[in-house]
PDB file of C-alpha atoms in Angstrom:
ATOM      1  CA  MET A 286     -17.070  17.230  13.506  1.00  0.00           C
ATOM      2  CA  THR A 287     -16.435  19.041   9.670  1.00  0.00           C
ATOM      3  CA  ASP A 288     -15.408  22.567  11.403  1.00  0.00           C
ATOM      4  CA  GLU A 289     -12.899  21.052  13.100  1.00  0.00           C
ATOM      5  CA  LEU A 290     -11.352  18.590   9.961  1.00  0.00           C
ATOM      6  CA  GLU A 291     -11.057  22.195   8.443  1.00  0.00           C
ATOM      7  CA  THR A 292      -9.138  23.587  11.231  1.00  0.00           C
ATOM      8  CA  VAL A 293      -6.695  20.395  10.931  1.00  0.00           C
ATOM      9  CA  HIS A 294      -6.563  20.549   7.053  1.00  0.00           C
ATOM     10  CA  ALA A 295      -5.945  24.377   7.137  1.00  0.00           C
ATOM     11  CA  ARG A 296      -3.604  23.925  10.375  1.00  0.00           C
ATOM     12  CA  ALA A 297      -1.591  20.815   8.526  1.00  0.00           C
ATOM     13  CA  THR A 298      -1.309  22.772   4.679  1.00  0.00           C
ATOM     14  CA  ALA A 299       0.175  26.309   6.167  1.00  0.00           C
ATOM     15  CA  LEU A 300       2.868  24.062   7.668  1.00  0.00           C
ATOM     16  CA  LEU A 301       3.643  22.581   4.607  1.00  0.00           C
ATOM     17  CA  GLY A 302       7.179  22.228   3.388  1.00  0.00           C
ATOM     18  CA  THR A 303       8.424  23.679   7.272  1.00  0.00           C
ATOM     19  CA  VAL A 304      11.480  22.469   9.075  1.00  0.00           C
ATOM     20  CA  GLU A 305      10.896  21.445  12.516  1.00  0.00           C
ATOM     21  CA  ARG A 306      13.859  20.372  14.026  1.00  0.00           C
ATOM     22  CA  ARG A 307      14.364  18.204  17.605  1.00  0.00           C
ATOM     23  CA  GLU A 308      16.917  17.315  19.345  1.00  0.00           C
ATOM     24  CA  LEU A 309      16.679  13.664  20.625  1.00  0.00           C
ATOM     25  CA  GLY A 310      19.852  13.340  22.647  1.00  0.00           C
ATOM     26  CA  ARG A 311      22.555  10.690  23.057  1.00  0.00           C
ATOM     27  CA  VAL A 312      22.436   7.566  21.727  1.00  0.00           C
ATOM     28  CA  ARG A 313      22.993   4.785  24.816  1.00  0.00           C
ATOM     29  CA  ALA A 314      23.482   1.094  25.102  1.00  0.00           C
ATOM     30  CA  ALA A 315      21.066   0.557  27.828  1.00  0.00           C
ATOM     31  CA  GLU A 316      18.449   2.403  26.644  1.00  0.00           C
ATOM     32  CA  THR A 317      18.670   0.475  23.155  1.00  0.00           C
ATOM     33  CA  ILE A 318      18.696  -2.612  25.110  1.00  0.00           C
ATOM     34  CA  ALA A 319      15.673  -1.996  27.143  1.00  0.00           C
ATOM     35  CA  PHE A 320      13.762  -0.922  23.970  1.00  0.00           C
ATOM     36  CA  ALA A 321      14.794  -4.144  22.320  1.00  0.00           C
ATOM     37  CA  ARG A 322      13.298  -6.681  25.384  1.00  0.00           C
ATOM     38  CA  ALA A 323      10.472  -4.211  24.969  1.00  0.00           C
ATOM     39  CA  CYS A 324      10.229  -5.270  21.340  1.00  0.00           C
ATOM     40  CA  ALA A 325      10.368  -9.000  22.354  1.00  0.00           C
ATOM     41  CA  GLU A 326      13.450  -9.201  20.370  1.00  0.00           C
ATOM     42  CA  ASP A 327      15.723 -12.342  21.324  1.00  0.00           C
ATOM     43  CA  ASP A 328      18.652 -11.631  19.196  1.00  0.00           C
ATOM     44  CA  PRO A 329      21.788 -11.369  21.276  1.00  0.00           C
ATOM     45  CA  ARG A 330      22.849  -8.382  19.277  1.00  0.00           C
ATOM     46  CA  TYR A 331      20.212  -6.019  20.223  1.00  0.00           C
ATOM     47  CA  LEU A 332      20.476  -7.464  24.123  1.00  0.00           C
ATOM     48  CA  ASP A 333      23.984  -7.723  25.061  1.00  0.00           C
ATOM     49  CA  THR A 334      26.795  -4.929  24.654  1.00  0.00           C
ATOM     50  CA  ASP A 335      29.554  -7.065  25.500  1.00  0.00           C
ATOM     51  CA  HIS A 336      28.166  -9.625  22.097  1.00  0.00           C
ATOM     52  CA  PRO A 337      31.055  -9.196  19.484  1.00  0.00           C
ATOM     53  CA  ALA A 338      28.234  -7.851  17.051  1.00  0.00           C
ATOM     54  CA  PHE A 339      26.191  -5.207  19.003  1.00  0.00           C
ATOM     55  CA  ALA A 340      24.285  -2.972  17.408  1.00  0.00           C
ATOM     56  CA  VAL A 341      21.373  -0.903  17.771  1.00  0.00           C
ATOM     57  CA  HIS A 342      18.117  -2.044  16.916  1.00  0.00           C
ATOM     58  CA  PRO A 343      16.798  -1.301  13.567  1.00  0.00           C
ATOM     59  CA  LEU A 344      14.096  -0.153  15.109  1.00  0.00           C
ATOM     60  CA  TYR A 345      14.903   2.301  17.631  1.00  0.00           C
ATOM     61  CA  LEU A 346      15.719   5.299  15.865  1.00  0.00           C
ATOM     62  CA  PRO A 347      12.141   5.655  14.203  1.00  0.00           C
ATOM     63  CA  SER A 348      10.584   5.170  17.820  1.00  0.00           C
ATOM     64  CA  LEU A 349      12.352   8.136  19.664  1.00  0.00           C
ATOM     65  CA  LEU A 350       9.503  10.832  19.201  1.00  0.00           C
ATOM     66  CA  ARG A 351      11.029  12.892  21.806  1.00  0.00           C
ATOM     67  CA  GLY A 352      14.686  13.905  23.914  1.00  0.00           C
ATOM     68  CA  PRO A 353      15.730  12.920  27.574  1.00  0.00           C
ATOM     69  CA  ARG A 354      13.866  16.114  28.901  1.00  0.00           C
ATOM     70  CA  GLY A 355      10.521  14.074  27.965  1.00  0.00           C
ATOM     71  CA  VAL A 356       7.077  16.245  27.947  1.00  0.00           C
ATOM     72  CA  ARG A 357       5.018  17.423  30.873  1.00  0.00           C
ATOM     73  CA  ASP A 358       1.232  15.853  31.353  1.00  0.00           C
ATOM     74  CA  GLU A 359      -0.185  18.725  29.434  1.00  0.00           C
ATOM     75  CA  GLU A 360       1.769  18.213  26.358  1.00  0.00           C
ATOM     76  CA  TYR A 361      -0.383  15.108  26.339  1.00  0.00           C
ATOM     77  CA  ARG A 362      -3.306  14.296  24.713  1.00  0.00           C
ATOM     78  CA  ALA A 363      -6.348  12.447  26.268  1.00  0.00           C
ATOM     79  CA  ASP A 364      -5.343   9.646  24.136  1.00  0.00           C
ATOM     80  CA  GLY A 365      -2.309   9.667  25.104  1.00  0.00           C
ATOM     81  CA  MET A 366      -0.670  10.673  22.158  1.00  0.00           C
ATOM     82  CA  PHE A 367       1.764  13.611  21.799  1.00  0.00           C
ATOM     83  CA  ALA A 368      -0.254  16.836  21.760  1.00  0.00           C
ATOM     84  CA  ASP A 369       1.599  17.796  18.401  1.00  0.00           C
ATOM     85  CA  GLU A 370       2.802  14.511  16.850  1.00  0.00           C
ATOM     86  CA  VAL A 371       0.401  14.960  14.557  1.00  0.00           C
ATOM     87  CA  PRO A 372       0.569  18.476  12.871  1.00  0.00           C
ATOM     88  CA  GLY A 373      -2.388  20.396  12.753  1.00  0.00           C
ATOM     89  CA  THR A 374      -4.494  18.556  15.330  1.00  0.00           C
ATOM     90  CA  ALA A 375      -3.252  20.625  18.482  1.00  0.00           C
ATOM     91  CA  GLY A 376      -6.076  20.745  20.307  1.00  0.00           C
ATOM     92  CA  LEU A 377      -8.431  19.334  18.759  1.00  0.00           C
ATOM     93  CA  ASP A 378     -11.166  16.809  19.613  1.00  0.00           C
ATOM     94  CA  VAL A 379     -10.447  14.374  16.375  1.00  0.00           C
ATOM     95  CA  ARG A 380      -9.032  11.166  15.911  1.00  0.00           C
ATOM     96  CA  LEU A 381      -6.159   9.792  14.999  1.00  0.00           C
ATOM     97  CA  MET A 382      -5.068   6.623  13.595  1.00  0.00           C
ATOM     98  CA  ALA A 383      -1.792   5.201  11.943  1.00  0.00           C
ATOM     99  CA  GLY A 384      -1.890   5.250   8.407  1.00  0.00           C
ATOM    100  CA  GLY A 385       1.427   3.466   7.035  1.00  0.00           C
ATOM    101  CA  GLN A 386       5.362   4.259   7.361  1.00  0.00           C
ATOM    102  CA  SER A 387       8.174   3.429   5.468  1.00  0.00           C
ATOM    103  CA  ILE A 388      11.988   3.917   6.384  1.00  0.00           C
ATOM    104  CA  ASP A 389      15.149   3.710   4.808  1.00  0.00           C
ATOM    105  CA  PHE A 390      17.881   3.407   6.700  1.00  0.00           C
ATOM    106  CA  HIS A 391      21.265   4.487   5.790  1.00  0.00           C
ATOM    107  CA  ARG A 392      23.713   3.144   8.384  1.00  0.00           C
ATOM    108  CA  PRO A 393      23.245   1.832  11.942  1.00  0.00           C
ATOM    109  CA  PRO A 394      23.380   4.743  15.139  1.00  0.00           C
ATOM    110  CA  PRO A 395      26.505   5.109  16.882  1.00  0.00           C
ATOM    111  CA  LEU A 396      26.878   5.257  20.521  1.00  0.00           C
ATOM    112  CA  GLY A 397      27.161   7.836  22.254  1.00  0.00           C
ATOM    113  CA  GLU A 398      26.154   9.900  19.343  1.00  0.00           C
ATOM    114  CA  GLU A 399      23.317  12.874  19.688  1.00  0.00           C
ATOM    115  CA  ILE A 400      20.718  12.792  17.307  1.00  0.00           C
ATOM    116  CA  GLU A 401      18.307  14.579  15.622  1.00  0.00           C
ATOM    117  CA  VAL A 402      15.772  14.186  13.525  1.00  0.00           C
ATOM    118  CA  HIS A 403      14.084  17.297  11.126  1.00  0.00           C
ATOM    119  CA  ARG A 404      10.200  16.726  10.337  1.00  0.00           C
ATOM    120  CA  THR A 405       8.504  18.278   7.740  1.00  0.00           C
ATOM    121  CA  VAL A 406       4.854  18.172   6.347  1.00  0.00           C
ATOM    122  CA  ASP A 407       4.546  16.864   2.989  1.00  0.00           C
ATOM    123  CA  ARG A 408       1.101  16.415   1.935  1.00  0.00           C
ATOM    124  CA  VAL A 409      -1.849  16.875   2.901  1.00  0.00           C
ATOM    125  CA  GLU A 410      -4.837  15.756   1.126  1.00  0.00           C
ATOM    126  CA  TRP A 411      -8.858  15.515   1.885  1.00  0.00           C
ATOM    127  CA  LYS A 412     -10.019  11.647   1.625  1.00  0.00           C
ATOM    128  CA  GLY A 413     -12.773   9.356   1.468  1.00  0.00           C
ATOM    129  CA  ARG A 414     -16.689  10.691   0.461  1.00  0.00           C
ATOM    130  CA  ALA A 415     -19.454  13.068   2.180  1.00  0.00           C
ATOM    131  CA  ASN A 416     -19.707  12.018   6.039  1.00  0.00           C
ATOM    132  CA  GLY A 417     -16.999   9.297   5.870  1.00  0.00           C
ATOM    133  CA  ARG A 418     -14.356  12.357   4.622  1.00  0.00           C
ATOM    134  CA  PHE A 419     -10.852  12.209   6.560  1.00  0.00           C
ATOM    135  CA  VAL A 420      -7.694  14.580   6.224  1.00  0.00           C
ATOM    136  CA  LEU A 421      -4.858  12.567   5.198  1.00  0.00           C
ATOM    137  CA  ILE A 422      -1.473  14.410   6.060  1.00  0.00           C
ATOM    138  CA  THR A 423       2.195  13.001   5.012  1.00  0.00           C
ATOM    139  CA  VAL A 424       5.232  13.818   7.568  1.00  0.00           C
ATOM    140  CA  ARG A 425       9.187  13.302   6.499  1.00  0.00           C
ATOM    141  CA  LYS A 426      11.830  12.334   9.068  1.00  0.00           C
ATOM    142  CA  SER A 427      15.452  12.541   9.190  1.00  0.00           C
ATOM    143  CA  TYR A 428      17.387  11.127  11.120  1.00  0.00           C
ATOM    144  CA  ARG A 429      20.776  12.744  11.537  1.00  0.00           C
ATOM    145  CA  ALA A 430      23.475  12.099  14.090  1.00  0.00           C
ATOM    146  CA  ALA A 431      26.058  14.984  14.282  1.00  0.00           C
ATOM    147  CA  ALA A 432      29.345  13.483  13.327  1.00  0.00           C
ATOM    148  CA  ALA A 433      27.930  10.490  11.206  1.00  0.00           C
ATOM    149  CA  GLY A 434      25.344  11.662   9.082  1.00  0.00           C
ATOM    150  CA  PRO A 435      22.888  10.409   7.878  1.00  0.00           C
ATOM    151  CA  LEU A 436      20.869   7.545   9.488  1.00  0.00           C
ATOM    152  CA  ALA A 437      17.788   7.175   8.485  1.00  0.00           C
ATOM    153  CA  SER A 438      14.354   8.539   6.667  1.00  0.00           C
ATOM    154  CA  VAL A 439      11.205   7.718   7.316  1.00  0.00           C
ATOM    155  CA  THR A 440       7.747   8.934   5.659  1.00  0.00           C
ATOM    156  CA  GLU A 441       4.539   8.348   8.085  1.00  0.00           C
ATOM    157  CA  ARG A 442       1.323   9.118   7.140  1.00  0.00           C
ATOM    158  CA  PHE A 443      -1.782  10.014   9.853  1.00  0.00           C
ATOM    159  CA  ILE A 444      -5.273   9.685   9.309  1.00  0.00           C
ATOM    160  CA  VAL A 445      -7.296  12.250  11.229  1.00  0.00           C
ATOM    161  CA  ARG A 446     -11.424  12.245  11.458  1.00  0.00           C
TER     162      ARG A 446
END
């Protein structure tokens, strides 16, 4: 496992500061409502387009990882994650865990507008000791709408063991 962790660290470090852009498609009411239902949301503002204060659930945007085309089967890891979601880990037999997430919301996502995310590897660190070593990767994401501008800033940390 140590060789694979060394590989992860080297790969992720090589990506520091590199910006990856992904098109996530248009925000559609039906999809945001389905997301709210999956979250067991019961607030009608997120469930009924006829509600006078209808809005997109706040966590919908940071949950978007891919656009409407989705991915092919070979783009998944054996554990069900996207193979490239944690930088530097594609094709390696490593364990992945969420290491925390913070979200700053700038404005609600506008229905019908194209959304894109810019993802940057911000930090790669060794943590732990001896046989308990792991790599902590910090990624920053910026979600934007074509006309509305910045929507949310997200910082995610991934633990790789």
